[in-house]
Amino acid sequence: MAAQHDVTQSWRLGALELAAAYAAGTLTPLAVVEALGERIARLNPKLNALITINPTAREDAAAATARWAEGNPLSPLDGVPLTVKDHLNVEGLATTWGNRALAGRIAEEDELAVARCRAAGLVILGKTNVPEFTLEGYTDNALFGVTRNPWNPALTPGGSSGGAVAAVAAGLCPLALGTDGGGSIRRPASHTGLVGLKPSIGAVARAGSLPQVMLDFEVVGPLARTAADAEALYRVIEGPDRRDQGSLWARPATSAGPLRILYVPRFGEQPLDPEIAESVERAVAVLEGLGHRVTRGALPFGLEAVDRFWPMMGAAAVAAIFAALPQAEPVAAERFRALAAQGRQLPAADYLGGWEGIRRFRERVSRAFEAVDIIITPSAAALPWPAAQAYPPEIAGQAVGPRGHAIYTGWVNACGHPAINLPAPPSAGGLPIGFQLVGAFGQDAQLLQLAADYERANGRGWRWPALVEQTTTG
């Protein structure tokens, strides 16, 4: 008989490790969820990662425990704990979107990805914090307050999936569902040392969602501490649905041999933290050591169309939110009310002209990927900054605006290609640094395979933040 696991240390296990323990009978979903509940009660007040606890989590875990005991799990991840970003509907729980007026708005159905997780038996622990309307690169709102980074609680975990990454990095859960409309999975993952996948447009069908004001730029994706765990959750949520006519069937990886990789170290004269630059160089060397053909250069297409459309989309998005949820406007932050006013004055011809520019941009990016399999860039231009500060005002000694730290990610949402953040070597002060791999459209499987290869070759397993290591039990 297999030796029993110490349930007080089960928070250290990843999703697949927990599933293996369930199969071996050395842990049960109920015992794990109870232990995580105690851990959340102790650590979450320091981080503010989870803002709603699912009252049926223990009941759901007990049902999963019975299924494993009967040898009839719903999926390989049955009973594995999961958190859900407070941007995705979970039936019976509030979806506040970080706005005070929506605090009592209880979801009547699951977002499709959540429903697929529930059908696979994953146990939803609760909802994670977001910036208001998930439109900023840090995590704070007037309803729940600031979310903090487990690596240094004085700093931000980024956003908008900030609560999601803080929960996984602190061992409050092994998996999280996030959304990414401009880097909101990849950048927070880079700030907390996680693996975060932004799938191709349509790879994860959408239904039962909040108003999709970021058009098809915004996708649902997994966050985990390992590539294998991220892929396991992706396999649960991927796939088309007749309610989403833009959804597509998953495509197999097209190349098993050496990949053609273009490494873009920086975007023109835009500032980049020198520690990030050095770290990503070292990560790219690992991929070169695997035999992939790496060249260095600039992006083979311009980003002018993205730069023109992005502010228009943001203004129109907030105006659309307030049209759909008018109760949210009076209590929203002043900057969003001002942005909505701009969106209401935006000429339709300008907006549609901007969208036509994005369509042509997608054509150019697709053609560029005929000559390359993967593009690599940093995931963020800055290390984590103070938690209550919207953005770092300076990078590498240069003044930057609100998106100076976020320049590497938004274009991938605009073209719709898949991208994944992977951990690079940390900073001298021990803060996580990430880099992103961008694949050809629909080549999500290829990205996940390359991520797993990198992880094995890198040889460094997950390291826990000091805050977490100080709590070695429970």
PDB file of C-alpha atoms in Angstrom, residues 262-382:
ATOM      1  CA  LEU A 262      12.921  34.782 -33.887  1.00  0.00           C
ATOM      2  CA  TYR A 263      14.076  36.423 -30.678  1.00  0.00           C
ATOM      3  CA  VAL A 264      13.097  40.098 -30.431  1.00  0.00           C
ATOM      4  CA  PRO A 265      15.065  41.429 -27.427  1.00  0.00           C
ATOM      5  CA  ARG A 266      13.327  44.813 -27.319  1.00  0.00           C
ATOM      6  CA  PHE A 267      10.911  47.040 -29.236  1.00  0.00           C
ATOM      7  CA  GLY A 268      12.887  49.893 -30.769  1.00  0.00           C
ATOM      8  CA  GLU A 269      13.896  52.512 -28.229  1.00  0.00           C
ATOM      9  CA  GLN A 270      11.272  51.473 -25.677  1.00  0.00           C
ATOM     10  CA  PRO A 271      12.967  51.042 -22.267  1.00  0.00           C
ATOM     11  CA  LEU A 272      13.463  47.565 -20.807  1.00  0.00           C
ATOM     12  CA  ASP A 273      14.734  46.753 -17.333  1.00  0.00           C
ATOM     13  CA  PRO A 274      18.327  45.518 -17.839  1.00  0.00           C
ATOM     14  CA  GLU A 275      17.803  42.597 -15.439  1.00  0.00           C
ATOM     15  CA  ILE A 276      14.895  41.411 -17.589  1.00  0.00           C
ATOM     16  CA  ALA A 277      16.982  41.738 -20.737  1.00  0.00           C
ATOM     17  CA  GLU A 278      19.784  39.651 -19.252  1.00  0.00           C
ATOM     18  CA  SER A 279      17.406  37.051 -17.847  1.00  0.00           C
ATOM     19  CA  VAL A 280      15.570  36.504 -21.135  1.00  0.00           C
ATOM     20  CA  GLU A 281      18.888  36.136 -22.971  1.00  0.00           C
ATOM     21  CA  ARG A 282      19.730  33.264 -20.614  1.00  0.00           C
ATOM     22  CA  ALA A 283      16.345  31.639 -21.175  1.00  0.00           C
ATOM     23  CA  VAL A 284      16.752  31.874 -24.944  1.00  0.00           C
ATOM     24  CA  ALA A 285      20.135  30.165 -24.613  1.00  0.00           C
ATOM     25  CA  VAL A 286      18.340  27.164 -23.096  1.00  0.00           C
ATOM     26  CA  LEU A 287      16.181  26.887 -26.223  1.00  0.00           C
ATOM     27  CA  GLU A 288      19.256  27.210 -28.424  1.00  0.00           C
ATOM     28  CA  GLY A 289      20.782  24.366 -26.425  1.00  0.00           C
ATOM     29  CA  LEU A 290      17.794  22.214 -27.413  1.00  0.00           C
ATOM     30  CA  GLY A 291      18.807  22.592 -31.063  1.00  0.00           C
ATOM     31  CA  HIS A 292      16.290  25.193 -32.165  1.00  0.00           C
ATOM     32  CA  ARG A 293      17.435  27.728 -34.755  1.00  0.00           C
ATOM     33  CA  VAL A 294      17.354  31.106 -33.033  1.00  0.00           C
ATOM     34  CA  THR A 295      17.879  34.381 -34.881  1.00  0.00           C
ATOM     35  CA  ARG A 296      17.772  37.849 -33.323  1.00  0.00           C
ATOM     36  CA  GLY A 297      16.064  40.818 -34.888  1.00  0.00           C
ATOM     37  CA  ALA A 298      13.088  43.148 -34.942  1.00  0.00           C
ATOM     38  CA  LEU A 299       9.457  42.181 -35.370  1.00  0.00           C
ATOM     39  CA  PRO A 300       8.832  41.487 -39.076  1.00  0.00           C
ATOM     40  CA  PHE A 301       5.730  43.704 -39.064  1.00  0.00           C
ATOM     41  CA  GLY A 302       4.804  47.096 -37.691  1.00  0.00           C
ATOM     42  CA  LEU A 303       2.472  47.730 -34.768  1.00  0.00           C
ATOM     43  CA  GLU A 304       0.988  51.012 -35.995  1.00  0.00           C
ATOM     44  CA  ALA A 305      -2.474  49.549 -36.544  1.00  0.00           C
ATOM     45  CA  VAL A 306      -2.517  48.158 -33.008  1.00  0.00           C
ATOM     46  CA  ASP A 307      -1.324  51.443 -31.525  1.00  0.00           C
ATOM     47  CA  ARG A 308      -4.073  53.342 -33.391  1.00  0.00           C
ATOM     48  CA  PHE A 309      -6.907  50.996 -32.457  1.00  0.00           C
ATOM     49  CA  TRP A 310      -6.038  50.261 -28.819  1.00  0.00           C
ATOM     50  CA  PRO A 311      -7.131  53.598 -27.288  1.00  0.00           C
ATOM     51  CA  MET A 312     -10.304  53.586 -29.388  1.00  0.00           C
ATOM     52  CA  MET A 313     -11.139  50.070 -28.256  1.00  0.00           C
ATOM     53  CA  GLY A 314     -10.524  50.978 -24.610  1.00  0.00           C
ATOM     54  CA  ALA A 315     -12.806  54.008 -24.716  1.00  0.00           C
ATOM     55  CA  ALA A 316     -15.536  52.140 -26.588  1.00  0.00           C
ATOM     56  CA  ALA A 317     -15.188  49.204 -24.192  1.00  0.00           C
ATOM     57  CA  VAL A 318     -15.948  51.274 -21.100  1.00  0.00           C
ATOM     58  CA  ALA A 319     -18.855  53.004 -22.840  1.00  0.00           C
ATOM     59  CA  ALA A 320     -20.220  49.572 -23.747  1.00  0.00           C
ATOM     60  CA  ILE A 321     -19.831  48.317 -20.162  1.00  0.00           C
ATOM     61  CA  PHE A 322     -21.878  51.234 -18.843  1.00  0.00           C
ATOM     62  CA  ALA A 323     -24.510  50.722 -21.545  1.00  0.00           C
ATOM     63  CA  ALA A 324     -24.884  47.070 -20.545  1.00  0.00           C
ATOM     64  CA  LEU A 325     -24.527  47.660 -16.778  1.00  0.00           C
ATOM     65  CA  PRO A 326     -25.646  51.245 -16.140  1.00  0.00           C
ATOM     66  CA  GLN A 327     -25.595  50.772 -12.367  1.00  0.00           C
ATOM     67  CA  ALA A 328     -21.803  50.416 -12.538  1.00  0.00           C
ATOM     68  CA  GLU A 329     -21.117  53.910 -13.879  1.00  0.00           C
ATOM     69  CA  PRO A 330     -22.004  56.154 -10.891  1.00  0.00           C
ATOM     70  CA  VAL A 331     -19.625  54.296  -8.547  1.00  0.00           C
ATOM     71  CA  ALA A 332     -16.874  53.585 -11.065  1.00  0.00           C
ATOM     72  CA  ALA A 333     -13.494  55.279 -10.779  1.00  0.00           C
ATOM     73  CA  GLU A 334     -13.447  58.738 -12.343  1.00  0.00           C
ATOM     74  CA  ARG A 335     -10.944  57.675 -15.007  1.00  0.00           C
ATOM     75  CA  PHE A 336     -13.437  55.140 -16.339  1.00  0.00           C
ATOM     76  CA  ARG A 337     -16.284  57.633 -16.409  1.00  0.00           C
ATOM     77  CA  ALA A 338     -14.056  59.981 -18.401  1.00  0.00           C
ATOM     78  CA  LEU A 339     -13.055  57.190 -20.735  1.00  0.00           C
ATOM     79  CA  ALA A 340     -16.687  56.254 -21.311  1.00  0.00           C
ATOM     80  CA  ALA A 341     -17.439  59.851 -22.292  1.00  0.00           C
ATOM     81  CA  GLN A 342     -14.690  59.616 -24.909  1.00  0.00           C
ATOM     82  CA  GLY A 343     -16.084  56.333 -26.153  1.00  0.00           C
ATOM     83  CA  ARG A 344     -19.570  57.791 -26.610  1.00  0.00           C
ATOM     84  CA  GLN A 345     -18.117  60.552 -28.806  1.00  0.00           C
ATOM     85  CA  LEU A 346     -16.039  58.160 -30.915  1.00  0.00           C
ATOM     86  CA  PRO A 347     -17.164  58.226 -34.562  1.00  0.00           C
ATOM     87  CA  ALA A 348     -18.296  54.817 -35.788  1.00  0.00           C
ATOM     88  CA  ALA A 349     -16.318  55.311 -38.991  1.00  0.00           C
ATOM     89  CA  ASP A 350     -13.104  55.780 -37.004  1.00  0.00           C
ATOM     90  CA  TYR A 351     -13.774  52.663 -34.939  1.00  0.00           C
ATOM     91  CA  LEU A 352     -14.575  50.522 -37.963  1.00  0.00           C
ATOM     92  CA  GLY A 353     -11.561  51.937 -39.778  1.00  0.00           C
ATOM     93  CA  GLY A 354      -9.408  50.943 -36.818  1.00  0.00           C
ATOM     94  CA  TRP A 355     -10.908  47.450 -36.869  1.00  0.00           C
ATOM     95  CA  GLU A 356     -10.111  47.177 -40.591  1.00  0.00           C
ATOM     96  CA  GLY A 357      -6.518  48.026 -39.688  1.00  0.00           C
ATOM     97  CA  ILE A 358      -6.493  45.132 -37.212  1.00  0.00           C
ATOM     98  CA  ARG A 359      -7.830  42.767 -39.883  1.00  0.00           C
ATOM     99  CA  ARG A 360      -4.973  43.722 -42.192  1.00  0.00           C
ATOM    100  CA  PHE A 361      -2.505  43.468 -39.303  1.00  0.00           C
ATOM    101  CA  ARG A 362      -3.630  39.873 -38.759  1.00  0.00           C
ATOM    102  CA  GLU A 363      -2.921  39.123 -42.403  1.00  0.00           C
ATOM    103  CA  ARG A 364       0.608  40.533 -42.105  1.00  0.00           C
ATOM    104  CA  VAL A 365       1.358  38.563 -38.938  1.00  0.00           C
ATOM    105  CA  SER A 366       0.094  35.343 -40.502  1.00  0.00           C
ATOM    106  CA  ARG A 367       2.364  35.873 -43.491  1.00  0.00           C
ATOM    107  CA  ALA A 368       5.327  36.525 -41.174  1.00  0.00           C
ATOM    108  CA  PHE A 369       4.782  33.149 -39.518  1.00  0.00           C
ATOM    109  CA  GLU A 370       5.366  31.435 -42.856  1.00  0.00           C
ATOM    110  CA  ALA A 371       9.078  32.140 -42.270  1.00  0.00           C
ATOM    111  CA  VAL A 372       9.198  31.569 -38.504  1.00  0.00           C
ATOM    112  CA  ASP A 373       7.611  29.132 -36.051  1.00  0.00           C
ATOM    113  CA  ILE A 374       8.042  31.045 -32.775  1.00  0.00           C
ATOM    114  CA  ILE A 375       8.638  34.668 -31.779  1.00  0.00           C
ATOM    115  CA  ILE A 376      10.166  35.317 -28.352  1.00  0.00           C
ATOM    116  CA  THR A 377      10.042  38.570 -26.409  1.00  0.00           C
ATOM    117  CA  PRO A 378      10.116  39.544 -22.745  1.00  0.00           C
ATOM    118  CA  SER A 379       6.649  39.340 -21.172  1.00  0.00           C
ATOM    119  CA  ALA A 380       6.950  42.657 -19.346  1.00  0.00           C
ATOM    120  CA  ALA A 381       9.350  45.581 -19.576  1.00  0.00           C
ATOM    121  CA  ALA A 382       9.489  46.176 -15.816  1.00  0.00           C
TER     122      ALA A 382
END
